[in-house]
Short mmCIF file of C-alpha atoms in Angstrom, two decimals:
data_model
loop_
_atom_site.label_atom_id
_atom_site.label_comp_id
_atom_site.label_asym_id
_atom_site.label_seq_id
_atom_site.Cartn_x
_atom_site.Cartn_y
_atom_site.Cartn_z
CA MET A 1 78.06 -45.92 -143.60
CA VAL A 2 78.09 -44.50 -147.14
CA THR A 3 76.47 -46.74 -149.68
CA HIS A 4 77.93 -47.43 -153.09
CA ASN A 5 75.27 -45.29 -154.84
CA GLU A 6 75.81 -42.36 -152.45
CA LEU A 7 79.54 -42.52 -153.04
CA ARG A 8 79.02 -42.58 -156.79
CA ASN A 9 76.72 -39.54 -156.58
CA GLN A 10 79.26 -37.66 -154.45
CA LEU A 11 82.01 -38.44 -156.94
CA GLU A 12 79.81 -37.28 -159.82
CA THR A 13 79.08 -34.02 -157.99
CA LEU A 14 82.81 -33.52 -157.37
CA ARG A 15 83.59 -34.28 -161.01
CA ARG A 16 81.08 -31.69 -162.24
CA TRP A 17 82.42 -29.11 -159.82
CA TRP A 18 85.97 -29.78 -160.97
CA ARG A 19 85.17 -29.54 -164.68
CA GLY A 20 82.77 -26.65 -164.31
CA PRO A 21 79.62 -26.21 -166.40
CA ALA A 22 79.39 -27.92 -169.75
CA PRO A 23 80.66 -25.64 -172.54
CA ALA A 24 78.00 -23.81 -174.51
CA ILE A 25 77.38 -25.20 -177.98
CA THR A 26 78.63 -22.62 -180.50
CA PRO A 27 77.79 -22.55 -184.21
CA PRO A 28 80.44 -23.69 -186.72
CA ARG A 29 82.83 -20.91 -187.66
CA LEU A 30 84.03 -20.22 -191.18
CA SER A 31 86.97 -18.24 -192.46
CA LEU A 32 86.23 -16.74 -195.88
CA ALA A 33 88.62 -16.26 -198.82
CA LEU A 34 86.91 -13.78 -201.15
CA GLN A 35 88.13 -13.47 -204.72
CA GLY A 36 88.06 -10.14 -206.57
CA GLY A 37 86.65 -9.35 -209.98
CA GLY A 38 85.18 -5.86 -210.22
CA ALA A 39 81.40 -5.81 -210.65
CA HIS A 40 81.48 -9.61 -210.54
CA GLY A 41 81.90 -9.13 -206.80
CA ALA A 42 78.12 -8.78 -206.69
CA PHE A 43 78.04 -12.59 -207.04
CA THR A 44 79.96 -12.73 -203.75
CA TRP A 45 77.41 -10.29 -202.30
CA GLY A 46 74.76 -12.93 -202.97
CA VAL A 47 76.91 -15.71 -201.48
CA LEU A 48 77.51 -13.70 -198.31
CA ASP A 49 73.83 -12.78 -198.09
CA ALA A 50 72.87 -16.47 -198.05
CA LEU A 51 75.60 -17.37 -195.53
CA LEU A 52 74.59 -14.51 -193.24
CA ASP A 53 70.98 -15.63 -193.44
CA GLU A 54 72.00 -19.00 -192.00
CA SER A 55 71.93 -18.46 -188.22
CA ALA A 56 73.70 -21.79 -187.65
CA LEU A 57 76.91 -20.31 -189.10
CA ASP A 58 79.41 -17.92 -187.59
CA PHE A 59 82.52 -16.27 -189.04
CA ASP A 60 86.09 -15.83 -187.90
CA ALA A 61 88.40 -14.29 -190.51
CA LEU A 62 87.94 -12.70 -193.94
CA SER A 63 90.67 -12.47 -196.58
CA GLY A 64 90.09 -10.64 -199.84
CA SER A 65 91.60 -8.69 -202.69
CA SER A 66 89.94 -6.03 -204.82
CA ALA A 67 86.15 -6.55 -204.78
CA GLY A 68 86.71 -9.35 -202.27
CA ALA A 69 88.39 -6.91 -199.89
CA ILE A 70 85.55 -4.42 -200.34
CA ASN A 71 82.95 -7.08 -199.58
CA ALA A 72 84.91 -8.06 -196.46
CA ALA A 73 85.13 -4.47 -195.20
CA VAL A 74 81.46 -3.72 -195.90
CA MET A 75 80.30 -6.95 -194.24
CA THR A 76 82.42 -6.14 -191.18
CA GLN A 77 81.01 -2.62 -190.89
CA GLY A 78 77.46 -3.89 -191.16
CA TRP A 79 78.05 -6.55 -188.52
CA ILE A 80 79.42 -3.95 -186.09
CA LYS A 81 76.24 -1.90 -186.46
CA GLY A 82 73.63 -4.62 -186.55
CA GLY A 83 74.98 -8.15 -186.44
CA ARG A 84 74.32 -10.53 -189.30
CA GLN A 85 71.22 -8.64 -190.48
CA GLY A 86 73.20 -5.41 -190.37
CA ALA A 87 75.87 -7.05 -192.52
CA ARG A 88 73.27 -8.13 -195.07
CA GLN A 89 71.84 -4.62 -195.22
CA ALA A 90 75.27 -3.01 -195.53
CA LEU A 91 76.19 -5.21 -198.50
CA SER A 92 72.89 -4.39 -200.20
CA ASP A 93 73.29 -0.66 -199.56
CA PHE A 94 76.85 -0.65 -200.89
CA TRP A 95 76.24 -2.50 -204.15
CA LEU A 96 73.05 -0.62 -204.97
CA GLU A 97 74.81 2.69 -204.38
CA VAL A 98 77.71 1.63 -206.59
CA GLY A 99 75.19 1.00 -209.34
CA LYS A 100 74.00 4.62 -209.21
CA GLN A 101 77.37 6.20 -210.02
CA ILE A 102 77.19 5.93 -213.84
CA PRO A 103 74.23 6.30 -216.27
CA TRP A 104 74.46 2.68 -217.37
CA PRO A 105 71.23 2.60 -219.46
CA LEU A 106 73.01 4.87 -221.96
CA LEU A 107 76.07 2.61 -222.14
CA THR A 108 74.63 -0.91 -222.19
CA GLN A 109 72.61 -3.18 -224.42
CA GLY A 110 70.81 -6.47 -223.83
CA ASN A 111 69.80 -7.75 -220.42
CA GLY A 112 70.54 -10.47 -217.91
CA GLU A 113 73.55 -12.60 -218.81
CA SER A 114 73.58 -11.13 -222.34
CA LEU A 115 74.13 -7.58 -221.04
CA SER A 116 77.12 -5.85 -222.65
CA LEU A 117 78.57 -2.45 -223.41
CA THR A 118 77.27 -0.65 -226.49
CA PRO A 119 79.72 -0.31 -229.41
CA ALA A 120 80.10 3.39 -228.57
CA ALA A 121 80.94 2.58 -224.94
CA LYS A 122 83.48 -0.03 -226.03
CA MET A 123 85.08 2.48 -228.39
CA PHE A 124 85.25 5.06 -225.60
CA ALA A 125 86.81 2.52 -223.22
CA SER A 126 89.38 1.62 -225.87
CA TRP A 127 90.17 5.30 -226.41
CA VAL A 128 90.56 5.91 -222.68
CA GLY A 129 93.02 3.02 -222.56
CA LEU A 130 95.45 5.06 -224.66
CA PHE A 131 95.99 7.46 -221.76
CA SER A 132 97.45 7.00 -218.31
CA PRO A 133 95.16 7.74 -215.35
CA LYS A 134 97.15 10.91 -214.61
CA ASP A 135 96.55 12.15 -218.18
CA PHE A 136 92.88 11.21 -218.40
CA ASN A 137 91.94 11.96 -214.79
CA PRO A 138 94.41 14.60 -213.50
CA MET A 139 92.20 15.40 -210.48
CA ALA A 140 92.29 11.74 -209.35
CA LEU A 141 88.50 11.62 -209.04
CA ASN A 142 87.34 8.28 -207.65
CA PRO A 143 83.62 7.80 -206.95
CA LEU A 144 84.41 4.56 -205.12
CA ARG A 145 86.27 6.52 -202.44
CA ASP A 146 83.17 8.61 -201.77
CA VAL A 147 80.93 5.52 -201.61
CA LEU A 148 83.29 3.74 -199.20
CA ASN A 149 83.56 6.77 -196.95
CA ARG A 150 79.78 7.05 -196.80
CA GLN A 151 79.25 3.36 -196.17
CA ILE A 152 82.12 2.49 -193.82
CA GLU A 153 83.32 4.04 -190.56
CA PHE A 154 86.89 2.80 -190.65
CA GLU A 155 87.60 3.90 -187.10
CA GLN A 156 84.91 1.49 -185.92
CA ILE A 157 86.51 -1.35 -187.88
CA ARG A 158 89.92 -0.56 -186.40
CA HIS A 159 88.58 -0.72 -182.84
CA LYS A 160 85.55 -3.03 -182.95
CA SER A 161 86.00 -5.50 -185.80
CA PRO A 162 84.40 -8.85 -184.89
CA PHE A 163 86.53 -10.56 -187.53
CA GLN A 164 90.17 -10.86 -188.44
CA LEU A 165 90.64 -9.03 -191.75
CA PHE A 166 93.36 -9.60 -194.36
CA VAL A 167 93.15 -7.03 -197.17
CA GLY A 168 95.63 -7.78 -199.95
CA ALA A 169 97.44 -5.17 -202.05
CA THR A 170 100.46 -5.39 -204.38
CA HIS A 171 103.54 -3.27 -203.73
CA VAL A 172 104.20 -1.77 -207.15
CA ASN A 173 108.01 -1.61 -207.04
CA THR A 174 108.69 -5.03 -205.52
CA GLY A 175 105.66 -7.08 -206.56
CA LYS A 176 105.30 -8.29 -202.97
CA LEU A 177 101.98 -8.89 -201.27
CA ARG A 178 101.05 -6.54 -198.45
CA LEU A 179 98.28 -7.65 -196.11
CA PHE A 180 96.54 -4.84 -194.27
CA ARG A 181 94.87 -5.83 -191.00
CA GLU A 182 91.65 -4.75 -189.31
CA GLN A 183 93.39 -2.72 -186.58
CA GLU A 184 95.04 -0.45 -189.16
CA LEU A 185 92.48 -0.42 -191.98
CA THR A 186 91.78 2.84 -193.84
CA VAL A 187 89.88 3.76 -196.97
CA ASP A 188 93.20 4.09 -198.83
CA MET A 189 94.11 0.50 -197.98
CA VAL A 190 90.84 -0.80 -199.39
CA LEU A 191 91.26 1.40 -202.48
CA ALA A 192 94.81 0.12 -202.89
CA SER A 193 93.49 -3.44 -202.90
CA ALA A 194 91.15 -2.49 -205.77
CA CYS A 195 93.52 -0.21 -207.71
CA LEU A 196 93.65 -1.15 -211.39
CA PRO A 197 96.58 0.92 -212.68
CA LYS A 198 95.11 1.48 -216.15
CA ILE A 199 92.05 3.10 -214.59
CA HIS A 200 92.99 4.42 -211.15
CA HIS A 201 95.83 6.49 -209.83
CA THR A 202 98.42 4.50 -207.86
CA VAL A 203 97.51 4.53 -204.17
CA GLU A 204 100.30 5.57 -201.82
CA ILE A 205 100.31 4.38 -198.21
CA GLY A 206 103.14 5.44 -195.95
CA GLY A 207 104.93 6.79 -199.02
CA GLU A 208 104.81 3.39 -200.76
CA PRO A 209 102.90 2.69 -204.03
CA TYR A 210 100.24 -0.03 -204.23
CA TRP A 211 98.08 -1.62 -206.94
CA ASP A 212 95.32 -4.21 -206.96
CA GLY A 213 95.91 -7.13 -204.60
CA GLY A 214 94.78 -9.54 -207.31
CA PHE A 215 98.16 -9.22 -209.03
CA CYS A 216 99.83 -11.27 -206.29
CA ALA A 217 97.00 -12.91 -204.33
CA ASN A 218 93.40 -13.31 -205.42
CA PRO A 219 92.79 -13.96 -202.61
CA ALA A 220 95.50 -14.77 -200.07
CA VAL A 221 94.61 -18.09 -198.43
CA PHE A 222 97.69 -18.64 -196.28
CA PRO A 223 96.72 -16.21 -193.48
CA LEU A 224 93.50 -18.16 -193.01
CA VAL A 225 95.48 -21.40 -192.75
CA GLN A 226 98.18 -19.99 -190.47
CA ASP A 227 96.52 -17.31 -188.35
CA ALA A 228 92.75 -17.76 -188.26
CA LYS A 229 91.15 -19.48 -185.26
CA SER A 230 88.63 -21.31 -187.43
CA ILE A 231 90.06 -24.25 -189.34
CA ASP A 232 87.23 -24.30 -191.89
CA VAL A 233 88.19 -22.16 -194.91
CA LEU A 234 85.53 -21.40 -197.52
CA LEU A 235 86.85 -20.26 -200.91
CA VAL A 236 84.41 -17.97 -202.74
CA LEU A 237 85.68 -17.87 -206.31
CA LEU A 238 84.69 -15.77 -209.30
CA ALA A 239 87.16 -17.01 -211.92
CA PRO A 240 86.15 -20.37 -213.44
CA HIS A 241 88.31 -23.33 -212.48
CA GLN A 242 88.43 -24.54 -216.07
CA HIS A 243 87.23 -23.25 -219.45
CA ASP A 244 85.63 -25.40 -222.11
CA LYS A 245 86.96 -23.39 -225.05
CA THR A 246 90.30 -21.96 -226.11
CA PRO A 247 90.02 -18.23 -226.98
CA GLN A 248 90.36 -17.35 -230.65
CA SER A 249 89.39 -13.71 -231.11
CA MET A 250 91.72 -10.94 -229.94
CA GLU A 251 89.10 -9.77 -227.43
CA ALA A 252 88.79 -13.27 -225.96
CA ILE A 253 92.58 -13.70 -225.87
CA GLU A 254 93.01 -10.40 -223.99
CA SER A 255 90.30 -11.44 -221.56
CA ARG A 256 91.98 -14.81 -220.87
CA ILE A 257 95.40 -13.17 -220.41
CA GLN A 258 93.91 -10.79 -217.85
CA GLU A 259 92.18 -13.64 -216.03
CA LEU A 260 95.35 -15.74 -215.90
CA GLY A 261 97.26 -12.78 -214.50
CA PHE A 262 94.81 -12.48 -211.63
CA LYS A 263 94.52 -16.17 -210.76
CA THR A 264 98.09 -17.47 -211.19
CA HIS A 265 99.17 -16.83 -207.61
CA PHE A 266 96.00 -18.36 -206.19
CA LEU A 267 96.47 -21.48 -208.34
CA ARG A 268 100.10 -21.72 -207.25
CA GLU A 269 99.17 -21.41 -203.58
CA MET A 270 96.48 -24.09 -203.80
CA ASN A 271 98.85 -26.32 -205.80
CA MET A 272 101.40 -25.97 -202.98
CA TYR A 273 98.81 -26.95 -200.36
CA ALA A 274 97.74 -29.96 -202.42
CA ARG A 275 101.35 -31.12 -202.87
CA GLN A 276 102.22 -30.66 -199.19
CA LEU A 277 99.14 -32.51 -198.06
CA THR A 278 99.61 -35.36 -200.54
CA ALA A 279 103.31 -35.77 -199.74
CA SER A 280 102.93 -35.68 -195.96
CA MET A 281 100.00 -38.10 -196.03
CA ALA A 282 102.06 -40.48 -198.16
CA LEU A 283 104.81 -40.34 -195.52
CA ASP A 284 102.20 -40.66 -192.77
CA ASN A 285 104.04 -37.95 -190.83
CA ARG A 286 101.52 -35.39 -189.68
CA ARG A 287 104.04 -33.68 -187.47
CA SER A 288 106.38 -32.73 -190.29
CA SER A 289 107.50 -29.12 -190.29
CA GLY A 290 105.17 -26.61 -191.89
CA THR A 291 102.21 -28.95 -192.31
CA ASN A 292 100.52 -28.87 -188.91
CA GLU A 293 98.15 -26.02 -189.78
CA LEU A 294 97.48 -27.46 -193.22
CA HIS A 295 96.60 -30.92 -191.91
CA ARG A 296 93.99 -29.57 -189.56
CA THR A 297 92.51 -27.14 -192.13
CA ARG A 298 89.23 -28.11 -193.77
CA PHE A 299 88.66 -26.59 -197.20
CA HIS A 300 85.32 -25.78 -198.82
CA MET A 301 84.48 -23.95 -202.05
CA ILE A 302 81.69 -22.03 -203.72
CA ASP A 303 82.32 -21.06 -207.33
CA SER A 304 80.25 -20.25 -210.38
CA ASN A 305 80.12 -21.55 -213.91
CA LEU A 306 78.17 -18.52 -215.17
CA ASP A 307 79.20 -17.61 -218.73
CA VAL A 308 78.86 -13.93 -217.86
CA LEU A 309 81.64 -14.23 -215.28
CA GLN A 310 83.99 -15.40 -218.02
CA ARG A 311 83.72 -12.10 -219.93
CA SER A 312 86.18 -9.45 -218.77
CA GLU A 313 84.07 -6.53 -220.06
CA THR A 314 81.30 -7.34 -217.59
CA LYS A 315 83.68 -6.66 -214.68
CA VAL A 316 82.99 -2.95 -215.21
CA LEU A 317 79.20 -3.27 -215.56
CA ALA A 318 78.14 -1.93 -212.17
CA TYR A 319 74.58 -1.62 -213.51
CA PRO A 320 71.90 -2.30 -210.86
CA PRO A 321 69.87 -4.94 -212.80
CA PHE A 322 73.11 -6.75 -213.67
CA LEU A 323 74.40 -6.57 -210.08
CA GLU A 324 71.09 -7.87 -208.75
CA MET A 325 71.16 -10.75 -211.23
CA LEU A 326 74.65 -11.71 -210.03
CA ARG A 327 73.49 -11.38 -206.41
CA ASP A 328 70.61 -13.76 -207.06
CA GLN A 329 72.94 -16.24 -208.76
CA GLY A 330 75.38 -16.05 -205.86
CA ARG A 331 72.63 -16.53 -203.31
CA GLU A 332 71.28 -19.57 -205.17
CA GLN A 333 74.75 -21.07 -205.50
CA ALA A 334 75.41 -20.61 -201.78
CA LYS A 335 72.08 -22.13 -200.79
CA ASN A 336 72.82 -25.14 -202.99
CA TRP A 337 76.23 -25.48 -201.36
CA LEU A 338 74.73 -25.25 -197.87
CA SER A 339 72.16 -27.92 -198.64
CA GLN A 340 74.89 -30.29 -199.83
CA HIS A 341 77.84 -29.49 -197.59
CA ALA A 342 76.75 -27.62 -194.45
CA ALA A 343 77.08 -30.85 -192.46
CA SER A 344 80.78 -31.01 -193.43
CA ILE A 345 81.64 -27.75 -191.64
CA GLY A 346 83.53 -28.54 -188.47
CA LYS A 347 84.05 -32.17 -189.50
CA ARG A 348 85.78 -32.60 -192.86
CA SER A 349 86.74 -30.88 -196.10
CA SER A 350 84.10 -30.75 -198.81
CA VAL A 351 86.48 -30.01 -201.69
CA ASP A 352 89.32 -32.15 -203.02
CA LEU A 353 92.59 -30.22 -203.09
CA THR A 354 94.06 -32.55 -205.71
CA GLN A 355 92.09 -30.69 -208.38
CA TRP A 356 94.78 -28.00 -208.12
CA LEU A 357 97.66 -30.40 -208.71
CA GLY A 358 99.50 -29.62 -211.93
#
């Protein structure tokens, strides 16, 4: 006769067989929204370096425009070759090579956060701005293309990408956002995402003209909410959320106008998410159309209040000491964020969306 304990043990054995082995514990997965900003993207390099150094984190999808798209592509290439350490090395190799393209010591003055263009360099930049790229650069020379081709094997990304990629570019004639995916990615698509029309020739893909993705999404967050497997979205932002001063000089006004142009769509998208979430929670109807993905998404944010990131002229300062300073600041900011909010990943949002309500 089978005793009660023997029966219980048999049932437990059957239960384990039916369920199979316990699932392996996997690290929390993040989807990353990487903002663009020229040389300021070196701050994101530092953020990514710190995140990659944290073995308890994994990554699912990367969305970026301009420098954010470049960081995403470089990180992906490095991961394919050597995992997280390969990604760290690839980002370092890319940014340090970018810094070698121009003799910056002849064009800059000051150091650290006070680094700026010399008066002669500013005058030259102003003079260049009087010409279209086709007039000033008829051969369409672009050192960034050469750097990207040396650093990234796009065929590997198309066939072996460990991440979902969303590279944003702006269709010139319609103003619509085009998201290029990992399975189709080429050097032209990354260059299109970073194409500033006053400096670079318009990039044509499939006979269609494209400019910088920042004009219509900097970065695009919705694909991470709708399509990514991870429901933890980390926003890595370069543009300050709020300024303390209203610009007065013409240079400061031009800088603010440029910044607003590149962040308007992002602010509108986050405002929409905040309104949808607030309204649906007030109705206590989590099954309402269009809000399922949003309700289960957990948002996080790393940004910077560095004064140097509020100056538009420093977006072109791809000068190694300056890039390394931004990298160090980004790494420190990310480490601070991890120490405060790492426990939130996989559990709850660590940023309040209502800050984007108008």
